[in-house]
CSV table of C-alpha atoms in Angstrom, one decimal:
chain,number,residue,atom,x,y,z
S,902,MET,CA,13.8,-7.3,-8.1
S,903,THR,CA,11.3,-8.1,-10.8
S,904,GLY,CA,10.2,-5.8,-13.6
S,905,LEU,CA,7.0,-5.2,-11.5
S,906,ASP,CA,9.0,-3.7,-8.7
S,907,GLU,CA,10.8,-1.4,-11.1
S,908,GLY,CA,7.8,-0.5,-13.2
S,909,MET,CA,6.5,2.6,-11.4
S,910,PRO,CA,8.0,6.0,-12.1
S,911,VAL,CA,9.2,7.8,-8.9
S,912,ASP,CA,6.6,10.5,-9.2
S,913,HIS,CA,3.6,8.4,-10.0
S,914,ARG,CA,0.4,9.4,-8.3
S,915,LEU,CA,0.0,5.9,-6.8
S,916,GLY,CA,3.0,6.6,-4.6
S,917,GLN,CA,1.0,9.1,-2.7
S,918,VAL,CA,-1.6,6.5,-1.7
S,919,TYR,CA,1.2,4.2,-0.5
S,920,ARG,CA,3.0,6.9,1.4
S,921,TYR,CA,0.1,8.7,3.1
S,922,GLY,CA,-1.7,5.4,3.9
S,923,GLY,CA,1.3,3.8,5.4
S,924,GLY,CA,2.5,7.0,7.1
S,925,LEU,CA,-0.8,7.7,8.8
S,926,MET,CA,-1.1,4.1,10.1
S,927,GLY,CA,2.5,4.3,11.3
S,928,ILE,CA,1.7,7.4,13.3
S,929,ALA,CA,-1.3,5.8,14.8
S,930,LEU,CA,0.7,2.7,15.9
S,931,ILE,CA,3.5,4.8,17.3
S,932,THR,CA,0.9,6.9,19.3
S,933,PHE,CA,-0.6,3.7,20.7
S,934,GLY,CA,2.8,2.3,21.6
S,935,ILE,CA,3.9,5.5,23.4
S,936,LEU,CA,0.6,5.7,25.3
S,937,GLY,CA,1.2,2.0,26.3
S,938,PHE,CA,4.6,2.9,27.7
S,939,THR,CA,3.2,5.7,29.8
S,940,HIS,CA,1.0,3.2,31.8
S,941,ASN,CA,4.1,1.4,33.2
S,942,VAL,CA,2.8,-2.1,32.5
S,943,GLY,CA,5.1,-5.1,32.8
S,944,PHE,CA,6.8,-6.1,29.6
S,945,PHE,CA,5.0,-9.5,29.3
S,946,SER,CA,2.1,-8.8,31.6
S,947,THR,CA,-0.8,-11.0,30.5
S,948,THR,CA,-3.4,-8.8,32.3
S,949,GLY,CA,-2.4,-5.6,30.5
S,950,ARG,CA,-3.9,-2.1,30.8
S,951,GLN,CA,-6.5,-0.3,28.7
S,952,VAL,CA,-5.1,2.2,26.2
S,953,ALA,CA,-7.4,3.7,23.6
S,954,GLY,CA,-9.9,1.0,24.2
S,955,MET,CA,-7.4,-1.9,23.8
S,956,SER,CA,-5.3,-3.9,26.2
S,957,THR,CA,-1.6,-3.4,26.1
S,958,ASN,CA,1.7,-4.3,27.8
S,959,GLY,CA,5.3,-3.3,27.3
S,960,ALA,CA,5.9,-5.9,24.6
S,961,LEU,CA,2.9,-4.8,22.5
S,962,SER,CA,3.8,-1.2,23.0
S,963,LEU,CA,7.4,-1.9,21.7
S,964,ILE,CA,6.1,-3.9,18.7
S,965,SER,CA,3.6,-1.1,17.9
S,966,VAL,CA,6.4,1.6,17.9
S,967,VAL,CA,8.7,-0.6,15.8
S,968,VAL,CA,6.1,-1.5,13.2
S,969,GLY,CA,4.9,2.1,13.1
S,970,ALA,CA,8.5,3.3,12.5
S,971,ILE,CA,8.8,0.7,9.7
S,972,LEU,CA,5.7,2.0,8.1
S,973,ILE,CA,6.9,5.6,8.4
S,974,VAL,CA,10.3,4.7,6.9
S,975,GLY,CA,8.6,3.0,4.0
S,976,ALA,CA,6.4,6.1,3.5
S,977,ILE,CA,9.5,8.3,3.5
S,978,ILE,CA,11.2,6.1,0.9
S,979,GLY,CA,7.9,6.0,-1.1
S,980,GLY,CA,7.1,4.3,-4.4
S,981,ASN,CA,7.3,0.5,-4.7
S,982,THR,CA,9.1,0.2,-1.3
S,983,ALA,CA,6.2,1.9,0.5
S,984,SER,CA,3.7,-0.4,-1.3
S,985,THR,CA,5.6,-3.5,-0.5
S,986,VAL,CA,6.1,-2.5,3.1
S,987,ASN,CA,2.4,-1.9,3.4
S,988,ILE,CA,1.5,-5.2,1.9
S,989,VAL,CA,3.9,-7.2,4.2
S,990,VAL,CA,2.9,-5.3,7.4
S,991,GLY,CA,-0.8,-5.7,6.5
S,992,VAL,CA,-0.4,-9.5,6.0
S,993,LEU,CA,1.5,-9.7,9.3
S,994,PHE,CA,-1.3,-7.8,11.1
S,995,VAL,CA,-4.0,-10.2,9.8
S,996,LEU,CA,-1.9,-13.2,10.7
S,997,SER,CA,-1.3,-11.7,14.2
S,998,GLY,CA,-5.1,-11.3,14.5
S,999,PHE,CA,-5.7,-15.0,13.8
S,1000,VAL,CA,-2.8,-16.2,16.1
S,1001,ASN,CA,-3.9,-14.0,19.0
S,1002,LEU,CA,-7.6,-15.0,18.4
S,1003,GLY,CA,-6.4,-18.6,19.2
S,1004,LEU,CA,-4.5,-17.3,22.3
S,1005,ILE,CA,-7.3,-15.1,23.7
S,1006,GLY,CA,-8.6,-17.8,26.1
S,1007,THR,CA,-5.2,-18.8,27.4
S,1008,PRO,CA,-3.9,-16.1,29.8
S,1009,ASP,CA,-0.7,-18.0,30.6
S,1010,ILE,CA,0.6,-17.7,27.0
S,1011,ASN,CA,-1.1,-14.5,25.9
S,1012,TYR,CA,2.1,-12.6,26.1
S,1013,LEU,CA,0.9,-9.6,24.2
S,1014,SER,CA,-2.2,-9.3,26.4
S,1015,PHE,CA,-4.6,-9.3,23.4
S,1016,LYS,CA,-8.3,-9.0,24.0
S,1017,MET,CA,-11.1,-8.9,21.5
S,1018,PRO,CA,-10.7,-5.2,20.7
S,1019,ASN,CA,-7.0,-5.8,19.9
S,1020,ILE,CA,-7.9,-8.6,17.5
S,1021,ILE,CA,-10.5,-6.5,15.7
S,1022,PHE,CA,-8.0,-3.7,15.5
S,1023,SER,CA,-5.4,-6.1,14.2
S,1024,PHE,CA,-7.7,-7.3,11.4
S,1025,VAL,CA,-8.9,-3.8,10.5
S,1026,VAL,CA,-5.5,-2.2,10.5
S,1027,GLY,CA,-4.1,-5.2,8.6
S,1028,LEU,CA,-6.7,-4.9,5.9
S,1029,LEU,CA,-6.4,-1.2,5.6
S,1030,VAL,CA,-2.6,-1.2,5.3
S,1031,MET,CA,-2.8,-4.1,2.8
S,1032,THR,CA,-5.3,-2.1,0.8
S,1033,PHE,CA,-3.0,0.9,0.8
S,1034,GLY,CA,-0.2,-1.3,-0.5
S,1035,LEU,CA,-2.2,-3.1,-3.1
S,1036,TYR,CA,-4.0,-0.1,-4.4
S,1037,GLY,CA,-3.4,0.2,-8.1
S,1038,ARG,CA,-1.2,-2.9,-8.2
S,1039,VAL,CA,-3.8,-5.6,-8.3
S,1040,SER,CA,-7.1,-5.5,-10.2
S,1041,GLY,CA,-8.7,-7.1,-13.2
S,1042,HIS,CA,-9.3,-3.7,-14.8
S,1043,LEU,CA,-6.2,-1.6,-14.3
S,1044,PRO,CA,-6.1,1.4,-16.7
S,1045,HIS,CA,-3.6,1.1,-19.5
S,1046,ASP,CA,-1.5,4.0,-18.2
S,1047,ASN,CA,-1.0,2.2,-14.9
S,1048,PRO,CA,2.7,1.3,-14.5
S,1049,TYR,CA,1.9,-2.2,-13.2
S,1050,TRP,CA,-0.4,-2.9,-16.1
S,1051,ARG,CA,2.3,-1.7,-18.5
S,1052,SER,CA,4.9,-4.0,-16.9
S,1053,ARG,CA,2.6,-7.0,-17.1
S,1054,HIS,CA,1.7,-6.3,-20.8
S,1055,PRO,CA,4.8,-4.8,-22.3
S,1056,ASP,CA,3.9,-5.7,-25.9
S,1057,GLN,CA,0.5,-4.2,-25.9
S,1058,ALA,CA,1.8,-1.1,-24.0
S,1059,ALA,CA,4.5,-0.7,-26.7
S,1060,ARG,CA,1.8,-0.9,-29.5
S,1061,GLU,CA,-0.4,1.6,-27.7
S,1062,ASP,CA,2.6,4.0,-27.2
S,1063,ALA,CA,3.5,3.7,-30.9
S,1064,PHE,CA,-0.1,4.4,-31.9
S,1065,ARG,CA,-0.2,7.4,-29.7
S,1066,ASN,CA,3.1,8.7,-31.0
S,1067,ARG,CA,2.1,8.2,-34.6
S,1068,ALA,CA,-1.3,9.9,-34.0
S,1069,SER,CA,0.4,12.9,-32.3
S,1070,VAL,CA,3.0,13.2,-35.1
S,1071,LEU,CA,0.2,13.0,-37.7
S,1072,THR,CA,-1.9,15.6,-35.9
S,1073,ARG,CA,1.1,17.9,-35.4
S,1074,ASP,CA,2.1,17.6,-39.1
S,1075,GLY,CA,-1.4,18.5,-40.3
S,1076,ALA,CA,-2.8,15.0,-41.1
S,1077,SER,CA,-5.9,13.8,-39.3
S,1078,ALA,CA,-5.4,11.4,-36.5
S,1079,LEU,CA,-7.5,8.9,-38.4
S,1080,GLY,CA,-4.8,8.6,-41.0
S,1081,GLY,CA,-6.2,10.7,-43.8
S,1082,PRO,CA,-4.1,13.4,-45.4
S,1083,SER,CA,-4.8,17.0,-44.6
S,1084,HIS,CA,-5.7,19.2,-47.5
S,1085,ARG,CA,-4.1,22.2,-45.9
S,1086,GLY,CA,-1.1,23.5,-47.8
S,1087,ILE,CA,-1.5,21.2,-50.8
S,1088,ALA,CA,-1.3,23.1,-54.1
S,1089,GLY,CA,-4.5,23.1,-56.1
S,1090,SER,CA,-6.8,22.0,-53.3
S,1091,HIS,CA,-10.0,23.8,-52.7
């Protein structure tokens, strides 16, 4: 594990994005898979059946349920694990979209029975899940309280923490936050 993986506190608000995003997509995939199983299509049928506007077969239904379960497990674990699971699953969905786009005109080897709606779904879900996983981790303008920014810039984060601590101590002890002494309580001041 790198420092980036360990940088986020367990209760950080970014964890909610990773958890809810991955969990909702996991539920959608499991639902699609279960609906596919109810249509009694052959496991590697290349003709497939329509479920929720997409073609499916037994293999695609099984993959959908397994990947959905992985997303839900990642969501239950939360934190950096949920983020990483979302990123990996999102990338795999996008890659699957490209691979199956190449196989769409070859019914003899289109073992997952992908049609164009499946490919569009694969791209959309892949990008959504990836976005959930990358949210708050990657950007040119992360706020300085972001745990990922802090782990990438430890020296500057330490300086900012020291400045904030010094400012709060000075304010608490009666000195102004700008560094000037307070005249409160000094004998002979008017």
